[in-house]
Amino acid sequence: AIIAQLRQAFDGGEPVGVLAHHLVHDESAWLFLERLFTVTAQTEACAWLPIRTLIGRGAGKGK
């Protein structure tokens, strides 16, 4: 199910986020994230945004 959801998000041009909660990660999860960030940082198809940028995009909404 998650693969189908990711395919739909990617195909539709929707942003995809990563929930990285350190309290529930084991060594395999950390290794996966390290590899994910390394690989995706080398392509223009992916942009990792700092939290300040994301918060700034939402500023002023709902007023």
PDB file of C-alpha atoms in Angstrom:
ATOM      1  CA  ALA A   1       0.000   0.000   0.000  1.00  0.00           C
ATOM      2  CA  ILE A   2       2.764   2.454   0.835  1.00  0.00           C
ATOM      3  CA  ILE A   3       4.495   1.843  -2.487  1.00  0.00           C
ATOM      4  CA  ALA A   4       1.277   2.630  -4.359  1.00  0.00           C
ATOM      5  CA  GLN A   5       0.843   5.832  -2.338  1.00  0.00           C
ATOM      6  CA  LEU A   6       4.403   6.923  -3.064  1.00  0.00           C
ATOM      7  CA  ARG A   7       4.010   6.200  -6.765  1.00  0.00           C
ATOM      8  CA  GLN A   8       0.845   8.292  -6.838  1.00  0.00           C
ATOM      9  CA  ALA A   9       2.575  11.171  -5.037  1.00  0.00           C
ATOM     10  CA  PHE A  10       5.604  11.029  -7.323  1.00  0.00           C
ATOM     11  CA  ASP A  11       3.521  10.751 -10.504  1.00  0.00           C
ATOM     12  CA  GLY A  12       1.264  13.610  -9.435  1.00  0.00           C
ATOM     13  CA  GLY A  13       4.130  15.949  -8.645  1.00  0.00           C
ATOM     14  CA  GLU A  14       3.137  16.116  -4.981  1.00  0.00           C
ATOM     15  CA  PRO A  15       5.810  16.740  -2.345  1.00  0.00           C
ATOM     16  CA  VAL A  16       6.890  13.735  -0.317  1.00  0.00           C
ATOM     17  CA  GLY A  17       8.065  14.085   3.270  1.00  0.00           C
ATOM     18  CA  VAL A  18      10.121  11.876   5.537  1.00  0.00           C
ATOM     19  CA  LEU A  19       9.188  11.331   9.158  1.00  0.00           C
ATOM     20  CA  ALA A  20      12.474  10.751  10.931  1.00  0.00           C
ATOM     21  CA  HIS A  21      11.687  10.124  14.586  1.00  0.00           C
ATOM     22  CA  HIS A  22      14.895   9.160  16.311  1.00  0.00           C
ATOM     23  CA  LEU A  23      13.230   7.467  19.285  1.00  0.00           C
ATOM     24  CA  VAL A  24      11.780   4.669  17.182  1.00  0.00           C
ATOM     25  CA  HIS A  25      14.631   4.088  14.701  1.00  0.00           C
ATOM     26  CA  ASP A  26      16.892   1.099  14.773  1.00  0.00           C
ATOM     27  CA  GLU A  27      20.273   0.819  13.055  1.00  0.00           C
ATOM     28  CA  SER A  28      18.671  -0.248   9.753  1.00  0.00           C
ATOM     29  CA  ALA A  29      16.457   2.834   9.704  1.00  0.00           C
ATOM     30  CA  TRP A  30      19.415   5.148  10.301  1.00  0.00           C
ATOM     31  CA  LEU A  31      21.439   3.453   7.559  1.00  0.00           C
ATOM     32  CA  PHE A  32      18.526   3.779   5.146  1.00  0.00           C
ATOM     33  CA  LEU A  33      18.107   7.491   5.899  1.00  0.00           C
ATOM     34  CA  GLU A  34      21.827   8.130   5.531  1.00  0.00           C
ATOM     35  CA  ARG A  35      21.800   6.477   2.102  1.00  0.00           C
ATOM     36  CA  LEU A  36      18.566   8.228   1.104  1.00  0.00           C
ATOM     37  CA  PHE A  37      19.971  11.663   1.941  1.00  0.00           C
ATOM     38  CA  THR A  38      23.273  10.917   0.203  1.00  0.00           C
ATOM     39  CA  VAL A  39      21.640   9.741  -3.020  1.00  0.00           C
ATOM     40  CA  THR A  40      18.913  12.384  -3.196  1.00  0.00           C
ATOM     41  CA  ALA A  41      21.311  15.243  -2.450  1.00  0.00           C
ATOM     42  CA  GLN A  42      23.033  14.459  -5.748  1.00  0.00           C
ATOM     43  CA  THR A  43      20.004  15.083  -7.964  1.00  0.00           C
ATOM     44  CA  GLU A  44      18.042  18.173  -8.923  1.00  0.00           C
ATOM     45  CA  ALA A  45      14.853  16.088  -8.794  1.00  0.00           C
ATOM     46  CA  CYS A  46      14.893  16.306  -5.004  1.00  0.00           C
ATOM     47  CA  ALA A  47      15.154  19.330  -2.739  1.00  0.00           C
ATOM     48  CA  TRP A  48      15.610  18.989   1.013  1.00  0.00           C
ATOM     49  CA  LEU A  49      14.208  22.104   2.627  1.00  0.00           C
ATOM     50  CA  PRO A  50      15.130  23.372   6.067  1.00  0.00           C
ATOM     51  CA  ILE A  51      12.313  23.613   8.605  1.00  0.00           C
ATOM     52  CA  ARG A  52      12.635  27.421   8.655  1.00  0.00           C
ATOM     53  CA  THR A  53      11.774  27.500   4.957  1.00  0.00           C
ATOM     54  CA  LEU A  54       8.762  25.259   5.476  1.00  0.00           C
ATOM     55  CA  ILE A  55       7.512  27.300   8.426  1.00  0.00           C
ATOM     56  CA  GLY A  56       8.019  30.503   6.450  1.00  0.00           C
ATOM     57  CA  ARG A  57       5.841  29.172   3.642  1.00  0.00           C
ATOM     58  CA  GLY A  58       2.988  28.690   6.087  1.00  0.00           C
ATOM     59  CA  ALA A  59       3.381  32.062   7.821  1.00  0.00           C
ATOM     60  CA  GLY A  60       0.389  34.323   7.544  1.00  0.00           C
ATOM     61  CA  LYS A  61      -2.026  31.593   6.476  1.00  0.00           C
ATOM     62  CA  GLY A  62      -5.337  31.419   8.239  1.00  0.00           C
ATOM     63  CA  LYS A  63      -5.418  35.095   9.201  1.00  0.00           C
TER      64      LYS A  63
END
